[in-house]
Amino acid sequence: MLSAQHHPASTMQQDDMPIVYVVDDEKPMQEALSSLLRSVGLTVKAFGSVHDFLIFPRPAVPSCLILDVRLPGESGLAFQHDMARSGLRIPVLFMTGHGDIEMSVKAMRAGALNFFPKPFRDQDMLDAVTEALERDGKRLEAEQSLAAVRLAYESLSPRERQVMEFVIRGLMNKQIAAQMSLSEVTIKVHRGQVMKKMEARSVPDLVRKAEALAVAAQWAPES
């Protein structure tokens, strides 16, 4: 999977550096774009086909893809649809030497962030790449945060999950104890473990995390 955000090379570990991928079958365009992007401290990986891009081991760092519309074999627009179907959510910036309004509309409707007819202004491309990397960085951060919450929930015991259910419904310890036929002291211990494992600062925070996991939908309060 991929991802996004523009940080100067001097402020980040090499392994955390954003990556801009370029797919264009014209070598001069690959080289020109690579030179432009590297001039502002970005890491660039250029490919002559979507196949070469797909087999490249892509690290989970902020990323974006600059994609030529007209490629040998599969077109850039067709590949954009394939990306969406496969769950590859990296932001796409299209470029073409033969673009038209209909083509750009299709690309934007399918989720492309921008569409550049060749030749384009260097600064316009740099601005678009920066925006794409920032957006992908936020997406990656959200996905990593959700993965951490999911891992925390999976660490709960079956009884702790039951207690969590009642807590996010708004029940007090005494009420939960009655529902589960346990002592209030036992419920207090379980509740403490739930809050600790879920790293929840408060009940509203716990509810937000449950909602993020779509757990709250299963635990809607009884009418």
XYZ file of N, CA and C in Angstrom, residues 37-214:
534
model
N 11.231 17.126 -9.161
C 10.780 16.733 -7.827
C 11.957 16.565 -6.858
N 13.057 16.042 -7.357
C 14.240 15.892 -6.495
C 14.843 17.235 -6.120
N 14.603 18.253 -6.951
C 15.149 19.581 -6.670
C 14.533 20.197 -5.417
N 13.369 19.688 -4.984
C 12.737 20.174 -3.753
C 12.826 19.134 -2.641
N 13.735 18.162 -2.808
C 14.017 17.216 -1.738
C 13.131 15.993 -1.679
N 12.366 15.735 -2.749
C 11.471 14.576 -2.742
C 12.154 13.337 -3.315
N 11.752 12.184 -2.801
C 12.203 10.914 -3.351
C 11.297 10.546 -4.510
N 11.878 10.141 -5.639
C 11.101 9.841 -6.836
C 11.460 8.456 -7.359
N 10.435 7.710 -7.771
C 10.624 6.423 -8.430
C 9.861 6.487 -9.749
N 10.578 6.348 -10.856
C 9.945 6.469 -12.178
C 9.888 5.123 -12.881
N 8.792 4.910 -13.620
C 8.562 3.643 -14.312
C 8.032 3.910 -15.719
N 8.290 2.961 -16.619
C 7.817 3.105 -17.983
C 6.472 2.463 -18.234
N 5.962 1.708 -17.239
C 4.668 1.035 -17.403
C 4.014 0.826 -16.051
N 2.702 0.593 -16.053
C 1.991 0.334 -14.800
C 2.427 -1.008 -14.219
N 2.818 -1.940 -15.076
C 3.285 -3.247 -14.585
C 4.534 -3.069 -13.728
N 5.492 -2.262 -14.204
C 6.721 -2.030 -13.435
C 6.408 -1.339 -12.108
N 5.439 -0.428 -12.147
C 5.032 0.250 -10.908
C 4.426 -0.738 -9.919
N 3.575 -1.623 -10.400
C 2.872 -2.558 -9.516
C 3.800 -3.570 -8.859
N 4.852 -3.982 -9.547
C 5.741 -4.991 -8.968
C 6.803 -4.371 -8.067
N 6.875 -3.044 -8.044
C 7.841 -2.376 -7.168
C 7.357 -2.467 -5.723
N 8.225 -2.865 -4.769
C 7.809 -2.956 -3.360
C 7.620 -1.564 -2.758
N 6.380 -1.176 -2.572
C 6.074 0.185 -2.136
C 5.903 0.245 -0.609
N 6.745 1.006 0.083
C 6.630 1.111 1.544
C 5.421 1.937 1.961
N 4.980 1.741 3.199
C 3.809 2.464 3.709
C 4.219 3.843 4.181
N 4.520 4.719 3.234
C 4.863 6.109 3.524
C 3.986 7.001 2.657
N 3.850 8.276 3.020
C 3.057 9.181 2.198
C 3.555 9.167 0.748
N 2.639 8.988 -0.191
C 3.019 8.864 -1.592
C 1.944 9.438 -2.505
N 2.296 9.649 -3.755
C 1.313 9.972 -4.788
C 1.842 9.445 -6.115
N 0.955 9.367 -7.088
C 1.305 8.824 -8.392
C 1.022 9.850 -9.485
N 2.069 10.192 -10.248
C 1.896 11.029 -11.435
C 1.803 10.071 -12.611
N 0.662 10.055 -13.258
C 0.350 9.012 -14.236
C 0.017 9.600 -15.606
N 0.707 9.109 -16.624
C 0.399 9.533 -17.989
C -0.897 8.861 -18.437
N -1.742 9.595 -19.127
C -3.023 9.047 -19.571
C -2.828 7.983 -20.649
N -1.958 8.272 -21.601
C -1.771 7.354 -22.731
C -0.500 6.542 -22.534
N -0.698 5.250 -22.262
C 0.409 4.330 -22.029
C 0.263 3.116 -22.937
N 1.363 2.426 -23.229
C 1.252 1.194 -24.021
C 0.405 0.167 -23.270
N -0.472 -0.502 -23.965
C -1.321 -1.490 -23.294
C -2.446 -0.801 -22.569
N -2.476 -0.910 -21.243
C -3.548 -0.330 -20.444
C -3.386 1.176 -20.325
N -4.466 1.921 -20.560
C -4.394 3.373 -20.446
C -4.346 3.783 -18.984
N -3.887 5.024 -18.759
C -3.835 5.527 -17.395
C -5.205 5.574 -16.749
N -6.240 5.944 -17.521
C -7.598 6.003 -16.981
C -8.095 4.620 -16.582
N -7.791 3.609 -17.399
C -8.196 2.240 -17.069
C -7.473 1.770 -15.805
N -6.202 2.131 -15.697
C -5.438 1.732 -14.514
C -5.988 2.414 -13.265
N -6.452 3.648 -13.408
C -7.055 4.347 -12.271
C -8.261 3.567 -11.741
N -9.066 3.035 -12.633
C -10.216 2.228 -12.222
C -9.758 0.937 -11.550
N -8.703 0.324 -12.089
C -8.169 -0.898 -11.484
C -7.668 -0.628 -10.072
N -7.032 0.526 -9.869
C -6.535 0.907 -8.542
C -7.691 0.999 -7.552
N -8.772 1.635 -7.985
C -9.931 1.802 -7.100
C -10.520 0.454 -6.717
N -10.623 -0.457 -7.695
C -11.196 -1.780 -7.422
C -10.316 -2.605 -6.491
N -9.006 -2.432 -6.610
C -8.083 -3.231 -5.795
C -7.800 -2.619 -4.429
N -8.347 -1.419 -4.173
C -8.140 -0.783 -2.878
C -6.832 -0.022 -2.764
N -6.164 0.234 -3.878
C -4.925 1.014 -3.886
C -5.320 2.488 -3.877
N -5.157 3.140 -2.728
C -5.757 4.456 -2.525
C -4.797 5.627 -2.669
N -3.665 5.405 -3.279
C -2.693 6.473 -3.477
C -3.284 7.571 -4.372
N -3.084 8.856 -4.017
C -3.603 9.944 -4.855
C -2.962 9.935 -6.241
N -3.781 10.275 -7.257
C -3.314 10.246 -8.647
C -3.370 11.645 -9.258
N -2.277 12.011 -9.919
C -2.215 13.231 -10.714
C -1.984 12.801 -12.164
N -2.895 13.170 -13.056
C -2.765 12.776 -14.452
C -2.032 13.838 -15.263
N -1.341 13.368 -16.289
C -0.753 14.286 -17.271
C -0.893 13.654 -18.646
N -1.013 14.497 -19.669
C -1.151 13.986 -21.032
C -0.752 15.035 -22.051
N -0.248 14.575 -23.163
C 0.051 15.478 -24.259
C -1.102 15.559 -25.229
N -2.119 14.756 -25.009
C -3.255 14.689 -25.937
C -4.576 14.809 -25.177
N -4.575 15.545 -24.083
C -5.757 15.604 -23.236
C -6.875 16.416 -23.850
N -8.082 16.132 -23.378
C -9.225 16.949 -23.765
C -10.136 17.069 -22.549
N -11.153 17.872 -22.673
C -12.026 18.147 -21.529
C -12.711 16.880 -21.049
N -13.217 16.081 -21.986
C -13.926 14.860 -21.592
C -13.024 13.919 -20.804
N -11.780 13.783 -21.240
C -10.840 12.905 -20.567
C -10.541 13.392 -19.154
N -10.340 14.695 -18.995
C -10.029 15.234 -17.673
C -11.221 15.108 -16.732
N -12.433 15.297 -17.275
C -13.637 15.143 -16.448
C -13.755 13.711 -15.937
N -13.509 12.733 -16.807
C -13.555 11.333 -16.404
C -12.539 11.046 -15.305
N -11.340 11.594 -15.465
C -10.277 11.363 -14.486
C -10.646 11.954 -13.133
N -11.164 13.182 -13.139
C -11.510 13.848 -11.879
C -12.695 13.164 -11.199
N -13.672 12.731 -11.988
C -14.826 12.033 -11.423
C -14.413 10.712 -10.783
N -13.369 10.108 -11.333
C -12.885 8.829 -10.803
C -11.959 9.025 -9.611
N -11.748 10.270 -9.214
C -10.981 10.517 -7.999
C -9.611 11.127 -8.178
N -9.213 11.449 -9.413
C -7.913 12.085 -9.622
C -7.894 13.455 -8.946
N -6.741 13.843 -8.403
C -6.640 15.135 -7.723
C -6.398 16.274 -8.711
N -5.762 15.937 -9.843
C -5.482 16.990 -10.814
C -5.204 16.379 -12.183
N -5.242 17.227 -13.200
C -5.059 16.769 -14.579
C -4.238 17.831 -15.304
N -3.050 17.455 -15.785
C -2.136 18.418 -16.388
C -1.898 18.130 -17.872
N -2.318 19.028 -18.763
C -1.923 18.898 -20.171
C -0.431 19.234 -20.277
N 0.300 18.480 -21.101
C 1.713 18.793 -21.329
C 1.809 19.868 -22.415
N 2.706 20.854 -22.280
C 3.592 21.072 -21.134
C 2.854 21.790 -19.999
N 3.305 21.570 -18.770
C 2.687 22.218 -17.613
C 3.737 23.061 -16.894
N 3.265 23.981 -16.089
C 4.179 24.822 -15.298
C 4.753 23.990 -14.158
N 6.048 24.080 -13.949
C 6.699 23.319 -12.882
C 6.062 23.585 -11.524
N 5.792 24.856 -11.239
C 5.254 25.202 -9.924
C 3.865 24.624 -9.720
N 3.065 24.570 -10.782
C 1.731 23.972 -10.673
C 1.840 22.494 -10.290
N 2.784 21.794 -10.910
C 2.970 20.380 -10.586
C 3.478 20.211 -9.152
N 4.427 21.043 -8.751
C 4.966 20.945 -7.379
C 3.878 21.224 -6.341
N 3.031 22.207 -6.627
C 1.933 22.523 -5.695
C 0.966 21.348 -5.592
N 0.658 20.739 -6.725
C -0.283 19.611 -6.743
C 0.299 18.399 -6.022
N 1.583 18.152 -6.212
C 2.241 17.031 -5.528
C 2.254 17.251 -4.020
N 2.549 18.469 -3.605
C 2.552 18.774 -2.170
C 1.179 18.522 -1.558
N 0.126 18.980 -2.251
C -1.242 18.755 -1.760
C -1.563 17.265 -1.694
N -1.156 16.518 -2.723
C -1.430 15.077 -2.760
C -0.713 14.340 -1.633
N 0.533 14.707 -1.383
C 1.301 14.050 -0.319
C 0.732 14.371 1.062
N 0.297 15.596 1.244
C -0.320 15.974 2.521
C -1.607 15.195 2.737
N -2.400 15.072 1.698
C -3.668 14.334 1.808
C -3.410 12.858 2.108
N -2.435 12.274 1.415
C -2.162 10.863 1.626
C -1.545 10.625 2.997
N -0.774 11.603 3.486
C -0.223 11.480 4.826
C -1.311 11.410 5.881
N -2.339 12.231 5.712
C -3.469 12.213 6.645
C -4.232 10.889 6.560
N -4.397 10.377 5.327
C -5.073 9.085 5.165
C -4.295 7.971 5.852
N -2.992 7.975 5.650
C -2.149 6.939 6.244
C -2.187 7.017 7.771
N -2.148 8.230 8.284
C -2.206 8.426 9.735
C -3.524 7.901 10.301
N -4.626 8.190 9.595
C -5.938 7.719 10.050
C -6.017 6.196 10.018
N -5.473 5.591 8.964
C -5.496 4.133 8.861
C -4.656 3.481 9.957
N -3.503 4.076 10.254
C -2.643 3.534 11.306
C -3.302 3.681 12.678
N -3.999 4.811 12.880
C -4.701 5.035 14.137
C -5.817 4.021 14.317
N -6.575 3.765 13.250
C -7.664 2.800 13.312
C -7.126 1.393 13.557
N -5.998 1.071 12.942
C -5.390 -0.249 13.140
C -4.990 -0.429 14.601
N -4.502 0.637 15.234
C -4.107 0.567 16.641
C -5.331 0.350 17.530
N -6.438 1.024 17.211
C -7.668 0.856 17.981
C -8.206 -0.561 17.822
N -8.154 -1.072 16.601
C -8.634 -2.436 16.345
C -7.789 -3.455 17.126
N -6.486 -3.252 17.155
C -5.590 -4.148 17.881
C -5.889 -4.095 19.376
N -6.159 -2.903 19.884
C -6.485 -2.750 21.302
C -7.786 -3.478 21.635
N -8.787 -3.334 20.765
C -10.068 -4.008 21.006
C -9.900 -5.521 20.997
N -9.081 -6.016 20.075
C -8.859 -7.457 20.000
C -8.140 -7.999 21.235
N -7.462 -7.111 21.977
C -6.758 -7.544 23.185
C -7.701 -7.705 24.384
N -8.942 -7.217 24.261
C -9.910 -7.334 25.353
C -10.398 -8.775 25.481
N -10.612 -9.196 26.713
C -11.197 -10.516 26.942
C -12.695 -10.449 26.631
N -13.359 -11.592 26.433
C -14.808 -11.580 26.164
C -15.590 -10.819 27.238
N -15.209 -10.988 28.491
C -15.925 -10.287 29.568
C -15.659 -8.789 29.509
N -14.426 -8.406 29.188
C -14.112 -6.980 29.078
C -14.889 -6.344 27.921
N -15.103 -7.090 26.870
C -15.903 -6.566 25.756
C -17.355 -6.369 26.175
N -17.851 -7.273 26.989
C -19.214 -7.108 27.517
C -19.316 -5.839 28.353
N -18.327 -5.652 29.209
C -18.325 -4.454 30.057
C -18.240 -3.206 29.183
N -17.394 -3.244 28.167
C -17.275 -2.105 27.259
C -18.610 -1.790 26.601
N -19.345 -2.835 26.211
C -20.672 -2.646 25.617
C -21.567 -1.825 26.534
N -21.611 -2.209 27.801
C -22.476 -1.513 28.747
C -21.969 -0.105 29.045
N -20.637 0.058 29.089
C -20.061 1.379 29.369
C -20.438 2.374 28.281
N -20.334 1.959 27.010
C -20.647 2.915 25.940
C -22.145 3.141 25.803
N -22.940 2.273 26.447
C -24.381 2.532 26.514
C -24.708 3.539 27.599
N -23.713 3.832 28.436
C -23.915 4.834 29.480
C -24.292 4.266 30.834
N -24.193 2.941 31.019
C -24.556 2.340 32.310
C -23.465 2.585 33.356
N -23.897 2.727 34.608
C -22.967 2.879 35.726
C -22.502 1.497 36.172
N -21.434 1.468 36.981
C -20.887 0.189 37.446
C -21.932 -0.678 38.135
N -22.770 -0.054 38.963
C -23.788 -0.799 39.704
C -24.785 -1.443 38.746
N -25.169 -0.703 37.705
C -26.113 -1.238 36.717
C -25.482 -2.369 35.910
N -24.208 -2.194 35.556
C -23.507 -3.235 34.795
C -23.384 -4.503 35.639
N -23.084 -4.317 36.921
C -22.954 -5.463 37.828
C -24.260 -6.254 37.889
N -25.377 -5.545 37.923
C -26.680 -6.213 37.966
C -26.955 -6.961 36.652
N -26.597 -6.338 35.555
C -26.815 -6.963 34.246
C -25.981 -8.225 34.073
N -24.761 -8.222 34.618
C -23.842 -9.332 34.403
C -23.784 -10.300 35.590
N -24.577 -10.002 36.639
C -24.589 -10.838 37.854
C -23.191 -10.972 38.442
N -22.499 -9.839 38.520
C -21.161 -9.783 39.115
C -21.141 -8.688 40.175
N -20.094 -8.691 41.001
C -19.994 -7.657 42.027
C -19.573 -6.333 41.398
N -19.932 -5.262 42.045
C -19.569 -3.937 41.539
C -18.053 -3.760 41.515
N -17.372 -4.360 42.494
C -15.908 -4.279 42.544
C -15.297 -4.954 41.319
N -15.842 -6.106 40.948
C -15.341 -6.826 39.768
C -15.553 -6.006 38.501
N -16.711 -5.382 38.412
C -17.002 -4.541 37.239
C -16.037 -3.366 37.180
N -15.731 -2.795 38.327
C -14.811 -1.662 38.374
C -13.432 -2.062 37.841
N -12.999 -3.265 38.214
C -11.703 -3.766 37.740
C -11.730 -3.956 36.222
N -12.788 -4.612 35.724
C -12.905 -4.841 34.282
C -12.984 -3.520 33.520
N -13.735 -2.591 34.073
C -13.881 -1.295 33.413
C -12.531 -0.575 33.330
N -11.773 -0.676 34.395
C -10.441 -0.069 34.407
C -9.540 -0.683 33.346
N -9.644 -1.996 33.181
C -8.846 -2.687 32.172
C -9.261 -2.273 30.760
N -10.562 -2.117 30.582
C -11.057 -1.680 29.276
C -10.493 -0.307 28.924
N -10.589 0.625 29.859
C -10.107 1.987 29.610
C -8.604 1.992 29.353
N -7.882 1.157 30.096
C -6.429 1.102 29.954
C -6.030 0.503 28.606
N -6.614 -0.653 28.275
C -6.249 -1.329 27.028
C -6.662 -0.522 25.796
N -7.802 0.137 25.886
C -8.279 0.937 24.754
C -7.627 2.324 24.723
N -6.833 2.626 25.743
C -6.179 3.934 25.855
C -7.196 5.064 25.720
N -8.320 4.875 26.411
C -9.406 5.857 26.380
C -9.279 6.792 27.581
N -9.285 8.076 27.322
C -9.137 9.066 28.394
C -10.449 9.317 29.133
N -11.558 8.970 28.489
C -12.874 9.211 29.064
C -13.878 8.301 28.376
N -15.100 8.277 28.913
C -16.146 7.476 28.274
C -16.451 7.997 26.861
N -16.581 9.317 26.662
C -16.800 9.796 25.287
C -15.681 9.367 24.334
N -14.451 9.350 24.825
C -13.325 8.909 24.006
C -13.485 7.426 23.648
N -13.944 6.626 24.619
C -14.177 5.203 24.378
C -15.290 5.014 23.346
N -16.327 5.828 23.450
C -17.441 5.750 22.493
C -16.956 6.069 21.078
N -16.121 7.105 20.945
C -15.588 7.475 19.632
C -14.784 6.328 19.023
N -14.007 5.657 19.869
C -13.205 4.546 19.368
C -14.089 3.372 18.963
N -15.140 3.141 19.734
C -16.077 2.069 19.386
C -16.769 2.379 18.064
N -17.136 3.639 17.876
C -17.793 4.046 16.631
C -16.845 3.893 15.442
N -15.570 4.191 15.666
C -14.580 4.050 14.599
C -14.468 2.605 14.139
N -14.698 1.691 15.058
C -14.638 0.268 14.738
C -15.981 -0.279 14.271
N -16.969 0.601 14.196
C -18.326 0.194 13.827
C -18.901 -0.779 14.836
